[in-house]
Structures are given as C-alpha cells and as structure tokens.
C-alpha cells in the first residue's frame, strides 16, 4: 500500500507542477548550460593567454613556477621550488618533465650546459584541460594578444607554432590539428 501511495503522490506532484508552471517546467536547459560553460572556458582561456604573455616579458611562466627565469635560474633553483622531475632529461628528450596533477599544470625545463634554464614548457592541466590550455585556439590568441610575429609548422608533428616576441624572449603556442593549444614554450630570442 505504501508503494502505491508514494507512486500516486509522486505522479500527482509531477502533474500539478506541469499544470501549474506550464510545459516550460520540463524544458531542457542543456543549451543554456552549454553556452555558460563555453563562456567560462573562453574567459579562462583569455586569462591564461594574458598571464602567459605578460609573464613571458620577464622570461618566466606564471603560477607554480613564477620566478624561475630563462638564462638566470638554475636546475637547482627549479628543484628547490618544485622538486625533482618525474622524468629527467635524457638523450631522447632534452626536458626535465613535471606531470600535471590535482589541478596543477605540468611543466618541462631544458637547460644550457652551464645548468641555467634554456627553455620552459607549459603543458597546462590534464583533468580540466578544457578550462585551461585546451580552450586556447588561434582565434583566442588573435583576439587577446594580436597576430603572431611568426607562424611555423613543426616538421615532426605537423603542429602549428604561433610565435610571439616578448622583449628578449619568444613565447610559442603550439597548436594541434584540433586547433587547440597542445603546449606553450618560452625561450630567449
């Protein structure tokens, strides 16, 4: 008896809600959520591009590695700030690699023979990539920081490299075939 009463009460509530509020009470809100998500993604992409661009003029990347500078900071400075890499540079890969985790972005560091940073690579976050580097497109770059100073093709991968001169440095947004940023490189010009 209890099941029937619960079912009847539930159905009555649904019918009354529909009658009282009209058919719109049951309308799908997915387009509204999609538009809001898209706006949020675009806003975060713009903020990230601006942050990367402004930091590049100082020869550094923002966020967790802020203060580590191209041609100034050493491998030991990096280790002191963010620890030892998960994967150290070797003959196949010239970068010490730090993976993304718990919402923190991943990075790569390449060094000169004297131990100072020659290049910093920013990989963004993994889990919420669409809210980070995965929302950066050539259109976002153009609207936020203007036309690239150079556009190159990466021979090994076919990716497109959007190069921006930032004072003594080059900021390179590497865009994949999906037209989204794969990673960002910073090095001296």
XYZ file of C-alpha atoms in Angstrom:
189
model
C 0.000 0.000 0.000
C 2.863 2.361 0.831
C 4.399 1.928 -2.630
C 1.083 2.753 -4.340
C 0.575 5.827 -2.141
C 4.130 7.071 -2.839
C 3.680 6.492 -6.568
C 0.314 8.274 -6.645
C 1.711 11.201 -4.610
C 4.731 11.455 -6.904
C 2.648 11.367 -10.077
C 0.251 13.937 -8.640
C 3.155 16.268 -7.876
C 4.525 15.904 -11.391
C 1.144 16.549 -12.968
C 0.445 19.554 -10.745
C 3.880 21.019 -11.426
C 3.318 20.686 -15.151
C -0.133 22.218 -14.909
C 0.889 24.998 -12.541
C 4.091 26.004 -14.320
C 3.269 25.019 -17.875
C 5.280 22.883 -20.250
C 8.352 25.084 -19.707
C 8.792 23.491 -16.281
C 10.046 20.421 -18.112
C 12.075 22.132 -20.826
C 15.656 21.124 -21.460
C 18.228 23.604 -20.144
C 21.176 21.982 -21.868
C 21.739 24.836 -24.384
C 21.842 27.345 -21.512
C 24.400 25.233 -19.615
C 26.466 24.707 -22.778
C 26.528 28.442 -23.501
C 27.527 29.236 -19.919
C 30.268 26.582 -19.990
C 31.559 27.883 -23.313
C 31.673 31.436 -21.955
C 33.562 30.257 -18.854
C 36.033 28.265 -20.965
C 36.625 31.244 -23.248
C 37.114 33.607 -20.300
C 39.617 31.243 -18.666
C 41.454 30.821 -21.969
C 41.724 34.604 -22.303
C 43.012 34.948 -18.729
C 45.577 32.184 -19.284
C 46.828 33.691 -22.556
C 47.196 37.120 -20.935
C 49.011 35.643 -17.933
C 51.427 33.634 -20.099
C 52.053 36.621 -22.368
C 52.709 39.114 -19.548
C 54.993 36.685 -17.680
C 56.962 35.981 -20.864
C 58.262 39.569 -20.913
C 60.054 38.727 -17.641
C 61.439 35.456 -19.024
C 59.232 33.316 -16.795
C 55.996 31.362 -16.712
C 53.170 32.139 -14.264
C 51.635 30.060 -11.479
C 53.688 27.363 -9.718
C 56.982 28.242 -11.436
C 56.765 32.024 -11.233
C 60.197 33.474 -10.507
C 62.140 30.787 -12.395
C 63.746 32.740 -15.252
C 65.261 31.835 -18.590
C 69.091 32.172 -18.628
C 69.137 33.082 -14.906
C 67.640 30.333 -12.759
C 69.466 27.031 -12.405
C 68.352 23.415 -12.328
C 68.884 23.511 -8.557
C 66.593 26.582 -8.318
C 63.900 24.568 -10.108
C 64.414 21.558 -7.821
C 64.238 23.814 -4.762
C 60.975 25.391 -5.947
C 59.013 22.417 -7.334
C 61.095 19.334 -6.536
C 62.820 16.825 -8.762
C 61.107 15.918 -12.037
C 59.102 12.733 -12.554
C 61.142 12.189 -15.714
C 64.658 13.576 -16.088
C 66.067 14.764 -19.411
C 67.934 12.172 -21.447
C 69.324 11.654 -24.954
C 65.798 11.270 -26.418
C 64.124 14.143 -24.549
C 66.000 17.309 -23.514
C 63.375 18.303 -20.904
C 63.028 17.516 -17.215
C 59.291 16.770 -17.065
C 56.809 17.514 -14.294
C 53.383 15.952 -14.836
C 50.099 17.683 -14.152
C 48.240 16.548 -11.036
C 45.382 17.620 -8.758
C 44.586 20.639 -10.931
C 48.219 21.753 -11.126
C 49.749 22.291 -14.562
C 52.604 20.238 -15.982
C 55.948 21.761 -16.979
C 59.138 20.892 -18.785
C 62.547 22.507 -18.265
C 65.503 22.345 -20.623
C 68.935 23.564 -19.508
C 72.106 25.009 -21.008
C 75.372 23.177 -20.326
C 76.028 25.676 -17.501
C 72.870 24.434 -15.721
C 70.742 27.544 -16.326
C 67.243 27.259 -17.812
C 67.224 27.491 -21.615
C 63.516 26.774 -22.163
C 60.337 26.340 -20.139
C 57.445 24.306 -21.499
C 53.908 24.692 -20.093
C 51.550 21.718 -20.561
C 48.523 23.045 -18.697
C 46.276 20.827 -16.616
C 45.018 17.384 -17.537
C 41.735 16.742 -15.765
C 40.113 20.079 -16.569
C 42.048 20.706 -19.780
C 39.074 22.362 -21.469
C 39.170 25.003 -18.722
C 42.872 25.621 -19.302
C 45.146 25.171 -22.292
C 42.523 23.114 -24.148
C 40.444 26.280 -24.638
C 43.281 28.259 -26.234
C 42.784 28.494 -30.003
C 44.296 30.668 -32.741
C 41.174 32.846 -32.524
C 41.662 33.414 -28.775
C 45.344 34.248 -29.366
C 44.488 36.748 -32.090
C 41.810 38.470 -30.022
C 43.871 38.605 -26.813
C 47.441 39.326 -27.916
C 47.176 40.067 -31.635
C 48.734 38.423 -34.642
C 51.726 36.168 -34.132
C 55.123 37.524 -35.175
C 55.756 34.217 -36.953
C 53.693 31.152 -37.740
C 55.691 27.968 -38.300
C 54.936 24.310 -38.903
C 56.559 21.773 -36.590
C 58.028 19.259 -39.081
C 57.919 16.176 -36.835
C 54.297 16.586 -35.729
C 52.580 18.864 -38.250
C 51.509 21.144 -35.388
C 51.414 24.906 -35.918
C 53.700 27.107 -33.840
C 52.382 30.641 -33.165
C 55.449 32.670 -32.157
C 55.147 35.938 -30.204
C 58.147 38.156 -29.476
C 58.037 39.256 -25.851
C 61.046 41.517 -25.419
C 64.151 39.333 -25.134
C 62.041 36.161 -25.268
C 59.836 34.130 -27.584
C 56.515 32.732 -26.438
C 55.374 29.865 -28.665
C 51.847 28.455 -28.619
C 51.933 25.014 -30.238
C 48.515 24.310 -31.762
C 47.446 20.752 -32.655
C 45.308 19.524 -35.542
C 42.218 20.051 -33.343
C 43.030 23.809 -33.359
C 43.679 23.815 -29.596
C 46.941 24.528 -27.808
C 48.938 21.415 -27.000
C 51.637 23.229 -25.020
C 53.445 26.571 -24.760
C 57.215 27.143 -24.961
C 59.239 30.078 -23.650
C 62.870 30.679 -24.572
C 65.302 33.503 -25.266
C 65.294 35.037 -28.753
